[in-house]
Amino acid sequence: MLGFENSLKLFAHHGSATTPIGCLAYGGESQNGRWLFQLTGTGCAFVKDWEELADFLESLGARLTRVDLALDFLNGEHSVEEALTLYQVGGFDSGGRSPSSRLAGDWLGVSLGRTLYVGKSQNGKMLRVYEKGRQLGDVDSEWVRFEVQLGNRDRVLPFDVLTRCDAYFAGCYPALASMILEAAEKISTTFVKGDITLAHLLFHFRRCYGKLINVMCEFVSVSSSEFLEEVRIVGCPKRLDLSSVAAGLSWVQVLTRLKAKNET
């Protein structure tokens, strides 16, 4: 599953019922000891203390790679037609640009449910607006769900996104901020610029000077640490935003970016 060798389904036993709530995945040389924990929407309903869960995950050194935030309008207070209009007037624009969009479902008959997609999941943020009740089979239902899928592509998902859902939901798009009584909180993309830029610089450093380093270590009898100290200059490359690495950056993150760059 997703590059892991092993996976296990997780179930919650409550009363006489058993409900699937997510999975665990682990194993594989390329995973470097990492493991994956997924909690479905149904599984989220079993969490009684999100702050405790967030603290526990953070204590393990975990990273959030995907979080879905949803707001339900059970009586159709906001509709898919309204969402489409909001898109057309720039309600989901960011930095003066309109994200991609896509329509799916029964837009002609309207009885089987319709969906508007804004943005792309592979870019780290996507909104789905869909008629949830009709999706579940009730053709007369007015239930509409606005659901934002957040990923860790070019951004770090903070753990308080699990405890301050309203604020981060409102901060995803301007149009969503007007639907909820909570000050918007945006997720910055600054901090992941560090590992992208460092991987880019390291890629070209190895391409240009990798063989020189090999000669120095193999034939000049200089240790790696001695060589590093000799060529090291205190400072920061102009193209690298120091704040993007000062917040904390791991070697694994840089290597992950470097591996992806080598493969392209």
PDB file of C-alpha atoms in Angstrom:
ATOM      1  CA  MET A   1       0.000   0.000   0.000  1.00  0.00           C
ATOM      2  CA  LEU A   2       1.441   3.386  -1.127  1.00  0.00           C
ATOM      3  CA  GLY A   3       4.904   1.867  -1.314  1.00  0.00           C
ATOM      4  CA  PHE A   4       4.723   0.030   2.031  1.00  0.00           C
ATOM      5  CA  GLU A   5       5.168  -3.746   2.067  1.00  0.00           C
ATOM      6  CA  ASN A   6       2.579  -4.504   4.750  1.00  0.00           C
ATOM      7  CA  SER A   7      -0.770  -3.031   5.723  1.00  0.00           C
ATOM      8  CA  LEU A   8      -3.395  -3.783   8.351  1.00  0.00           C
ATOM      9  CA  LYS A   9      -7.014  -2.692   8.487  1.00  0.00           C
ATOM     10  CA  LEU A  10      -8.141  -1.111  11.766  1.00  0.00           C
ATOM     11  CA  PHE A  11     -11.561  -1.727  13.298  1.00  0.00           C
ATOM     12  CA  ALA A  12     -13.448  -0.239  16.221  1.00  0.00           C
ATOM     13  CA  HIS A  13     -15.508  -2.605  18.353  1.00  0.00           C
ATOM     14  CA  HIS A  14     -18.439  -0.780  19.936  1.00  0.00           C
ATOM     15  CA  GLY A  15     -21.287  -2.669  21.512  1.00  0.00           C
ATOM     16  CA  SER A  16     -22.125  -5.555  19.199  1.00  0.00           C
ATOM     17  CA  ALA A  17     -20.891  -3.725  16.107  1.00  0.00           C
ATOM     18  CA  THR A  18     -17.523  -3.666  14.366  1.00  0.00           C
ATOM     19  CA  THR A  19     -16.668  -0.702  12.153  1.00  0.00           C
ATOM     20  CA  PRO A  20     -13.633  -0.194   9.882  1.00  0.00           C
ATOM     21  CA  ILE A  21     -11.894   3.057  10.847  1.00  0.00           C
ATOM     22  CA  GLY A  22      -8.611   3.139   8.916  1.00  0.00           C
ATOM     23  CA  CYS A  23      -5.336   1.304   8.456  1.00  0.00           C
ATOM     24  CA  LEU A  24      -1.681   0.980   9.373  1.00  0.00           C
ATOM     25  CA  ALA A  25       1.037   0.394   6.780  1.00  0.00           C
ATOM     26  CA  TYR A  26       4.724  -0.367   7.337  1.00  0.00           C
ATOM     27  CA  GLY A  27       7.785  -2.085   5.919  1.00  0.00           C
ATOM     28  CA  GLY A  28       9.877  -1.611   2.832  1.00  0.00           C
ATOM     29  CA  GLU A  29      13.528  -0.644   2.418  1.00  0.00           C
ATOM     30  CA  SER A  30      12.683   2.688   0.803  1.00  0.00           C
ATOM     31  CA  GLN A  31      10.503   3.696   3.771  1.00  0.00           C
ATOM     32  CA  ASN A  32      13.484   3.967   6.154  1.00  0.00           C
ATOM     33  CA  GLY A  33      11.506   2.757   9.158  1.00  0.00           C
ATOM     34  CA  ARG A  34       8.518   5.019   8.582  1.00  0.00           C
ATOM     35  CA  TRP A  35       4.951   3.847   9.028  1.00  0.00           C
ATOM     36  CA  LEU A  36       1.613   5.210   7.867  1.00  0.00           C
ATOM     37  CA  PHE A  37      -1.525   5.733   9.935  1.00  0.00           C
ATOM     38  CA  GLN A  38      -4.770   6.551   8.138  1.00  0.00           C
ATOM     39  CA  LEU A  39      -8.041   7.444   9.859  1.00  0.00           C
ATOM     40  CA  THR A  40     -11.182   7.531   7.730  1.00  0.00           C
ATOM     41  CA  GLY A  41     -14.062   9.953   8.156  1.00  0.00           C
ATOM     42  CA  THR A  42     -15.931   7.250  10.035  1.00  0.00           C
ATOM     43  CA  GLY A  43     -12.864   6.693  12.204  1.00  0.00           C
ATOM     44  CA  CYS A  44     -12.729  10.400  13.045  1.00  0.00           C
ATOM     45  CA  ALA A  45     -16.156  10.091  14.670  1.00  0.00           C
ATOM     46  CA  PHE A  46     -14.613   7.812  17.309  1.00  0.00           C
ATOM     47  CA  VAL A  47     -12.010  10.383  18.395  1.00  0.00           C
ATOM     48  CA  LYS A  48     -13.130  12.028  21.632  1.00  0.00           C
ATOM     49  CA  ASP A  49     -10.082  14.262  22.247  1.00  0.00           C
ATOM     50  CA  TRP A  50      -8.367  15.690  19.179  1.00  0.00           C
ATOM     51  CA  GLU A  51      -5.871  17.669  21.238  1.00  0.00           C
ATOM     52  CA  GLU A  52      -4.669  14.485  22.904  1.00  0.00           C
ATOM     53  CA  LEU A  53      -4.348  12.746  19.538  1.00  0.00           C
ATOM     54  CA  ALA A  54      -2.453  15.696  18.054  1.00  0.00           C
ATOM     55  CA  ASP A  55      -0.070  15.769  21.042  1.00  0.00           C
ATOM     56  CA  PHE A  56       0.495  12.034  20.780  1.00  0.00           C
ATOM     57  CA  LEU A  57       1.288  12.161  17.053  1.00  0.00           C
ATOM     58  CA  GLU A  58       3.611  15.122  17.553  1.00  0.00           C
ATOM     59  CA  SER A  59       5.424  13.282  20.365  1.00  0.00           C
ATOM     60  CA  LEU A  60       6.162  10.464  17.909  1.00  0.00           C
ATOM     61  CA  GLY A  61       7.739  12.895  15.453  1.00  0.00           C
ATOM     62  CA  ALA A  62       4.926  12.210  12.999  1.00  0.00           C
ATOM     63  CA  ARG A  63       4.048  14.391  10.016  1.00  0.00           C
ATOM     64  CA  LEU A  64       0.571  15.080   8.706  1.00  0.00           C
ATOM     65  CA  THR A  65       0.449  14.275   4.995  1.00  0.00           C
ATOM     66  CA  ARG A  66      -3.297  14.646   4.399  1.00  0.00           C
ATOM     67  CA  VAL A  67      -6.179  16.182   6.331  1.00  0.00           C
ATOM     68  CA  ASP A  68      -9.756  16.580   5.083  1.00  0.00           C
ATOM     69  CA  LEU A  69     -11.890  19.355   6.601  1.00  0.00           C
ATOM     70  CA  ALA A  70     -15.622  19.327   5.892  1.00  0.00           C
ATOM     71  CA  LEU A  71     -18.531  21.655   6.569  1.00  0.00           C
ATOM     72  CA  ASP A  72     -22.070  20.288   6.139  1.00  0.00           C
ATOM     73  CA  PHE A  73     -25.145  22.314   5.226  1.00  0.00           C
ATOM     74  CA  LEU A  74     -27.904  19.856   6.015  1.00  0.00           C
ATOM     75  CA  ASN A  75     -30.702  22.064   4.725  1.00  0.00           C
ATOM     76  CA  GLY A  76     -28.938  23.401   1.652  1.00  0.00           C
ATOM     77  CA  GLU A  77     -28.011  26.771   3.156  1.00  0.00           C
ATOM     78  CA  HIS A  78     -25.196  26.819   0.572  1.00  0.00           C
ATOM     79  CA  SER A  79     -25.596  24.867  -2.664  1.00  0.00           C
ATOM     80  CA  VAL A  80     -23.415  23.535  -5.464  1.00  0.00           C
ATOM     81  CA  GLU A  81     -24.935  26.190  -7.757  1.00  0.00           C
ATOM     82  CA  GLU A  82     -23.794  28.882  -5.322  1.00  0.00           C
ATOM     83  CA  ALA A  83     -20.325  27.332  -5.175  1.00  0.00           C
ATOM     84  CA  LEU A  84     -20.129  27.421  -8.985  1.00  0.00           C
ATOM     85  CA  THR A  85     -21.138  31.098  -8.994  1.00  0.00           C
ATOM     86  CA  LEU A  86     -18.569  31.867  -6.301  1.00  0.00           C
ATOM     87  CA  TYR A  87     -15.911  30.248  -8.455  1.00  0.00           C
ATOM     88  CA  GLN A  88     -16.936  32.293 -11.477  1.00  0.00           C
ATOM     89  CA  VAL A  89     -16.666  35.594  -9.562  1.00  0.00           C
ATOM     90  CA  GLY A  90     -13.255  34.742  -8.061  1.00  0.00           C
ATOM     91  CA  GLY A  91     -14.309  33.469  -4.656  1.00  0.00           C
ATOM     92  CA  PHE A  92     -11.686  30.722  -4.777  1.00  0.00           C
ATOM     93  CA  ASP A  93      -8.879  32.735  -6.374  1.00  0.00           C
ATOM     94  CA  SER A  94      -5.466  32.868  -4.739  1.00  0.00           C
ATOM     95  CA  GLY A  95      -2.898  35.503  -5.558  1.00  0.00           C
ATOM     96  CA  GLY A  96      -5.044  36.789  -8.393  1.00  0.00           C
ATOM     97  CA  ARG A  97      -5.187  33.397 -10.101  1.00  0.00           C
ATOM     98  CA  SER A  98      -8.148  31.041 -10.504  1.00  0.00           C
ATOM     99  CA  PRO A  99      -7.537  27.398  -9.592  1.00  0.00           C
ATOM    100  CA  SER A 100      -8.592  24.649 -11.962  1.00  0.00           C
ATOM    101  CA  SER A 101     -12.158  23.375 -11.774  1.00  0.00           C
ATOM    102  CA  ARG A 102     -14.134  20.322 -12.800  1.00  0.00           C
ATOM    103  CA  LEU A 103     -17.793  19.293 -12.728  1.00  0.00           C
ATOM    104  CA  ALA A 104     -18.944  15.736 -12.087  1.00  0.00           C
ATOM    105  CA  GLY A 105     -22.260  14.003 -11.516  1.00  0.00           C
ATOM    106  CA  ASP A 106     -25.813  14.554 -12.674  1.00  0.00           C
ATOM    107  CA  TRP A 107     -25.809  18.233 -13.682  1.00  0.00           C
ATOM    108  CA  LEU A 108     -28.625  17.696 -16.214  1.00  0.00           C
ATOM    109  CA  GLY A 109     -31.031  15.537 -14.223  1.00  0.00           C
ATOM    110  CA  VAL A 110     -29.818  16.796 -10.780  1.00  0.00           C
ATOM    111  CA  SER A 111     -31.455  13.873  -8.956  1.00  0.00           C
ATOM    112  CA  LEU A 112     -28.356  11.708  -8.533  1.00  0.00           C
ATOM    113  CA  GLY A 113     -26.130  14.394  -7.072  1.00  0.00           C
ATOM    114  CA  ARG A 114     -23.581  16.858  -8.437  1.00  0.00           C
ATOM    115  CA  THR A 115     -20.004  17.731  -7.521  1.00  0.00           C
ATOM    116  CA  LEU A 116     -17.795  20.752  -8.151  1.00  0.00           C
ATOM    117  CA  TYR A 117     -14.044  20.275  -7.795  1.00  0.00           C
ATOM    118  CA  VAL A 118     -11.791  23.300  -7.251  1.00  0.00           C
ATOM    119  CA  GLY A 119      -8.036  22.835  -7.439  1.00  0.00           C
ATOM    120  CA  LYS A 120      -6.090  19.583  -7.676  1.00  0.00           C
ATOM    121  CA  SER A 121      -5.179  17.192  -4.877  1.00  0.00           C
ATOM    122  CA  GLN A 122      -1.665  16.731  -6.286  1.00  0.00           C
ATOM    123  CA  ASN A 123      -1.039  20.433  -5.725  1.00  0.00           C
ATOM    124  CA  GLY A 124      -1.765  20.164  -2.002  1.00  0.00           C
ATOM    125  CA  LYS A 125      -5.247  21.689  -1.804  1.00  0.00           C
ATOM    126  CA  MET A 126      -8.564  20.724  -3.378  1.00  0.00           C
ATOM    127  CA  LEU A 127     -12.179  21.598  -2.589  1.00  0.00           C
ATOM    128  CA  ARG A 128     -15.100  19.291  -3.267  1.00  0.00           C
ATOM    129  CA  VAL A 129     -18.616  20.678  -3.088  1.00  0.00           C
ATOM    130  CA  TYR A 130     -21.161  17.908  -3.488  1.00  0.00           C
ATOM    131  CA  GLU A 131     -24.701  16.892  -2.698  1.00  0.00           C
ATOM    132  CA  LYS A 132     -23.993  14.406   0.050  1.00  0.00           C
ATOM    133  CA  GLY A 133     -27.582  13.377   0.728  1.00  0.00           C
ATOM    134  CA  ARG A 134     -28.237  12.523  -2.900  1.00  0.00           C
ATOM    135  CA  GLN A 135     -24.925  10.692  -3.066  1.00  0.00           C
ATOM    136  CA  LEU A 136     -26.276   8.494  -0.270  1.00  0.00           C
ATOM    137  CA  GLY A 137     -29.482   7.795  -2.208  1.00  0.00           C
ATOM    138  CA  ASP A 138     -31.981  10.406  -0.992  1.00  0.00           C
ATOM    139  CA  VAL A 139     -33.003  12.202  -4.227  1.00  0.00           C
ATOM    140  CA  ASP A 140     -34.913  14.865  -2.250  1.00  0.00           C
ATOM    141  CA  SER A 141     -32.101  15.674   0.165  1.00  0.00           C
ATOM    142  CA  GLU A 142     -30.761  19.232   0.366  1.00  0.00           C
ATOM    143  CA  TRP A 143     -27.643  18.161   2.283  1.00  0.00           C
ATOM    144  CA  VAL A 144     -24.521  19.738   0.714  1.00  0.00           C
ATOM    145  CA  ARG A 145     -20.957  19.217   1.897  1.00  0.00           C
ATOM    146  CA  PHE A 146     -18.005  21.562   1.345  1.00  0.00           C
ATOM    147  CA  GLU A 147     -14.877  19.450   1.847  1.00  0.00           C
ATOM    148  CA  VAL A 148     -11.278  20.662   1.582  1.00  0.00           C
ATOM    149  CA  GLN A 149      -8.549  18.091   1.060  1.00  0.00           C
ATOM    150  CA  LEU A 150      -5.184  19.365   2.306  1.00  0.00           C
ATOM    151  CA  GLY A 151      -1.892  17.675   1.487  1.00  0.00           C
ATOM    152  CA  ASN A 152       1.719  18.320   2.443  1.00  0.00           C
ATOM    153  CA  ARG A 153       2.835  19.190  -1.088  1.00  0.00           C
ATOM    154  CA  ASP A 154       4.773  22.468  -0.748  1.00  0.00           C
ATOM    155  CA  ARG A 155       3.396  23.081   2.732  1.00  0.00           C
ATOM    156  CA  VAL A 156       3.682  21.823   6.300  1.00  0.00           C
ATOM    157  CA  LEU A 157       0.367  20.819   7.837  1.00  0.00           C
ATOM    158  CA  PRO A 158       0.457  22.012  11.479  1.00  0.00           C
ATOM    159  CA  PHE A 159      -0.949  19.721  14.135  1.00  0.00           C
ATOM    160  CA  ASP A 160      -3.420  22.348  15.294  1.00  0.00           C
ATOM    161  CA  VAL A 161      -5.257  21.882  11.996  1.00  0.00           C
ATOM    162  CA  LEU A 162      -6.768  18.918  13.879  1.00  0.00           C
ATOM    163  CA  THR A 163      -7.987  21.088  16.749  1.00  0.00           C
ATOM    164  CA  ARG A 164      -8.754  24.397  15.006  1.00  0.00           C
ATOM    165  CA  CYS A 165     -10.586  22.969  12.024  1.00  0.00           C
ATOM    166  CA  ASP A 166     -12.914  25.947  11.540  1.00  0.00           C
ATOM    167  CA  ALA A 167     -10.083  28.462  11.313  1.00  0.00           C
ATOM    168  CA  TYR A 168      -8.073  26.452   8.797  1.00  0.00           C
ATOM    169  CA  PHE A 169     -11.187  25.604   6.773  1.00  0.00           C
ATOM    170  CA  ALA A 170     -11.990  29.311   6.512  1.00  0.00           C
ATOM    171  CA  GLY A 171      -8.419  30.083   5.535  1.00  0.00           C
ATOM    172  CA  CYS A 172      -8.362  27.778   2.523  1.00  0.00           C
ATOM    173  CA  TYR A 173     -10.370  30.002   0.172  1.00  0.00           C
ATOM    174  CA  PRO A 174     -11.895  33.514   0.490  1.00  0.00           C
ATOM    175  CA  ALA A 175     -15.383  32.172  -0.254  1.00  0.00           C
ATOM    176  CA  LEU A 176     -15.221  29.724   2.662  1.00  0.00           C
ATOM    177  CA  ALA A 177     -14.351  32.448   5.179  1.00  0.00           C
ATOM    178  CA  SER A 178     -17.824  33.944   4.751  1.00  0.00           C
ATOM    179  CA  MET A 179     -19.523  30.644   5.584  1.00  0.00           C
ATOM    180  CA  ILE A 180     -18.182  30.187   9.081  1.00  0.00           C
ATOM    181  CA  LEU A 181     -17.878  32.345  12.195  1.00  0.00           C
ATOM    182  CA  GLU A 182     -14.163  31.892  12.735  1.00  0.00           C
ATOM    183  CA  ALA A 183     -11.132  33.995  11.937  1.00  0.00           C
ATOM    184  CA  ALA A 184      -9.368  32.479   8.940  1.00  0.00           C
ATOM    185  CA  GLU A 185      -5.964  30.831   9.433  1.00  0.00           C
ATOM    186  CA  LYS A 186      -3.915  30.169   6.322  1.00  0.00           C
ATOM    187  CA  ILE A 187      -1.332  27.422   6.013  1.00  0.00           C
ATOM    188  CA  SER A 188       1.908  28.955   4.801  1.00  0.00           C
ATOM    189  CA  THR A 189       3.901  27.294   2.046  1.00  0.00           C
ATOM    190  CA  THR A 190       7.131  29.042   3.138  1.00  0.00           C
ATOM    191  CA  PHE A 191       8.672  26.366   5.291  1.00  0.00           C
ATOM    192  CA  VAL A 192       8.833  23.659   2.644  1.00  0.00           C
ATOM    193  CA  LYS A 193      10.648  25.977   0.243  1.00  0.00           C
ATOM    194  CA  GLY A 194      13.779  25.110   2.231  1.00  0.00           C
ATOM    195  CA  ASP A 195      13.920  21.421   1.404  1.00  0.00           C
ATOM    196  CA  ILE A 196      12.969  22.090  -2.235  1.00  0.00           C
ATOM    197  CA  THR A 197      15.734  24.664  -2.699  1.00  0.00           C
ATOM    198  CA  LEU A 198      18.325  22.700  -0.719  1.00  0.00           C
ATOM    199  CA  ALA A 199      17.615  19.582  -2.771  1.00  0.00           C
ATOM    200  CA  HIS A 200      18.000  21.617  -5.969  1.00  0.00           C
ATOM    201  CA  LEU A 201      21.336  23.068  -4.821  1.00  0.00           C
ATOM    202  CA  LEU A 202      22.566  19.686  -3.613  1.00  0.00           C
ATOM    203  CA  PHE A 203      21.603  18.074  -6.924  1.00  0.00           C
ATOM    204  CA  HIS A 204      23.784  20.506  -8.891  1.00  0.00           C
ATOM    205  CA  PHE A 205      26.549  20.447  -6.270  1.00  0.00           C
ATOM    206  CA  ARG A 206      26.871  16.677  -6.646  1.00  0.00           C
ATOM    207  CA  ARG A 207      26.675  16.891 -10.455  1.00  0.00           C
ATOM    208  CA  CYS A 208      29.468  19.483 -10.630  1.00  0.00           C
ATOM    209  CA  TYR A 209      31.748  18.516  -7.730  1.00  0.00           C
ATOM    210  CA  GLY A 210      30.874  14.952  -6.736  1.00  0.00           C
ATOM    211  CA  LYS A 211      33.864  13.454  -8.535  1.00  0.00           C
ATOM    212  CA  LEU A 212      36.211  16.075  -7.084  1.00  0.00           C
ATOM    213  CA  ILE A 213      35.081  15.152  -3.582  1.00  0.00           C
ATOM    214  CA  ASN A 214      35.669  11.489  -4.387  1.00  0.00           C
ATOM    215  CA  VAL A 215      39.259  12.214  -5.519  1.00  0.00           C
ATOM    216  CA  MET A 216      39.981  14.278  -2.414  1.00  0.00           C
ATOM    217  CA  CYS A 217      38.724  11.549  -0.091  1.00  0.00           C
ATOM    218  CA  GLU A 218      40.212   8.599  -2.000  1.00  0.00           C
ATOM    219  CA  PHE A 219      43.624   9.889  -3.110  1.00  0.00           C
ATOM    220  CA  VAL A 220      44.522  12.947  -1.040  1.00  0.00           C
ATOM    221  CA  SER A 221      43.985  11.207   2.298  1.00  0.00           C
ATOM    222  CA  VAL A 222      41.711  13.898   3.696  1.00  0.00           C
ATOM    223  CA  SER A 223      38.815  12.956   5.937  1.00  0.00           C
ATOM    224  CA  SER A 224      35.282  13.965   5.051  1.00  0.00           C
ATOM    225  CA  SER A 225      35.052  16.241   8.083  1.00  0.00           C
ATOM    226  CA  GLU A 226      38.396  17.945   7.291  1.00  0.00           C
ATOM    227  CA  PHE A 227      37.402  18.512   3.678  1.00  0.00           C
ATOM    228  CA  LEU A 228      34.003  19.872   4.713  1.00  0.00           C
ATOM    229  CA  GLU A 229      35.528  22.356   7.158  1.00  0.00           C
ATOM    230  CA  GLU A 230      38.013  23.543   4.533  1.00  0.00           C
ATOM    231  CA  VAL A 231      35.423  24.341   1.876  1.00  0.00           C
ATOM    232  CA  ARG A 232      32.655  25.482   4.185  1.00  0.00           C
ATOM    233  CA  ILE A 233      31.804  29.210   4.230  1.00  0.00           C
ATOM    234  CA  VAL A 234      29.642  30.589   7.023  1.00  0.00           C
ATOM    235  CA  GLY A 235      26.562  32.205   5.520  1.00  0.00           C
ATOM    236  CA  CYS A 236      23.526  31.356   3.427  1.00  0.00           C
ATOM    237  CA  PRO A 237      23.093  31.144  -0.375  1.00  0.00           C
ATOM    238  CA  LYS A 238      21.211  34.172  -1.710  1.00  0.00           C
ATOM    239  CA  ARG A 239      18.513  32.060  -3.333  1.00  0.00           C
ATOM    240  CA  LEU A 240      17.724  30.213  -0.089  1.00  0.00           C
ATOM    241  CA  ASP A 241      15.284  31.850   2.327  1.00  0.00           C
ATOM    242  CA  LEU A 242      16.931  31.287   5.715  1.00  0.00           C
ATOM    243  CA  SER A 243      13.562  31.382   7.505  1.00  0.00           C
ATOM    244  CA  SER A 244      12.500  28.339   5.510  1.00  0.00           C
ATOM    245  CA  VAL A 245      15.171  26.185   7.140  1.00  0.00           C
ATOM    246  CA  ALA A 246      15.442  27.906  10.524  1.00  0.00           C
ATOM    247  CA  ALA A 247      12.061  26.477  11.514  1.00  0.00           C
ATOM    248  CA  GLY A 248      13.558  23.005  11.414  1.00  0.00           C
ATOM    249  CA  LEU A 249      14.420  20.776   8.469  1.00  0.00           C
ATOM    250  CA  SER A 250      15.462  17.153   8.487  1.00  0.00           C
ATOM    251  CA  TRP A 251      18.020  15.461   6.278  1.00  0.00           C
ATOM    252  CA  VAL A 252      15.357  12.899   5.348  1.00  0.00           C
ATOM    253  CA  GLN A 253      13.159  15.669   3.911  1.00  0.00           C
ATOM    254  CA  VAL A 254      16.010  16.971   1.775  1.00  0.00           C
ATOM    255  CA  LEU A 255      16.890  13.460   0.559  1.00  0.00           C
ATOM    256  CA  THR A 256      13.251  12.798  -0.332  1.00  0.00           C
ATOM    257  CA  ARG A 257      13.206  15.907  -2.496  1.00  0.00           C
ATOM    258  CA  LEU A 258      16.590  15.002  -3.990  1.00  0.00           C
ATOM    259  CA  LYS A 259      15.401  11.499  -4.873  1.00  0.00           C
ATOM    260  CA  ALA A 260      12.343  12.926  -6.621  1.00  0.00           C
ATOM    261  CA  LYS A 261      14.559  15.355  -8.566  1.00  0.00           C
ATOM    262  CA  ASN A 262      16.934  12.559  -9.604  1.00  0.00           C
ATOM    263  CA  GLU A 263      13.999  10.543 -10.913  1.00  0.00           C
ATOM    264  CA  THR A 264      12.727  13.385 -13.110  1.00  0.00           C
TER     265      THR A 264
END
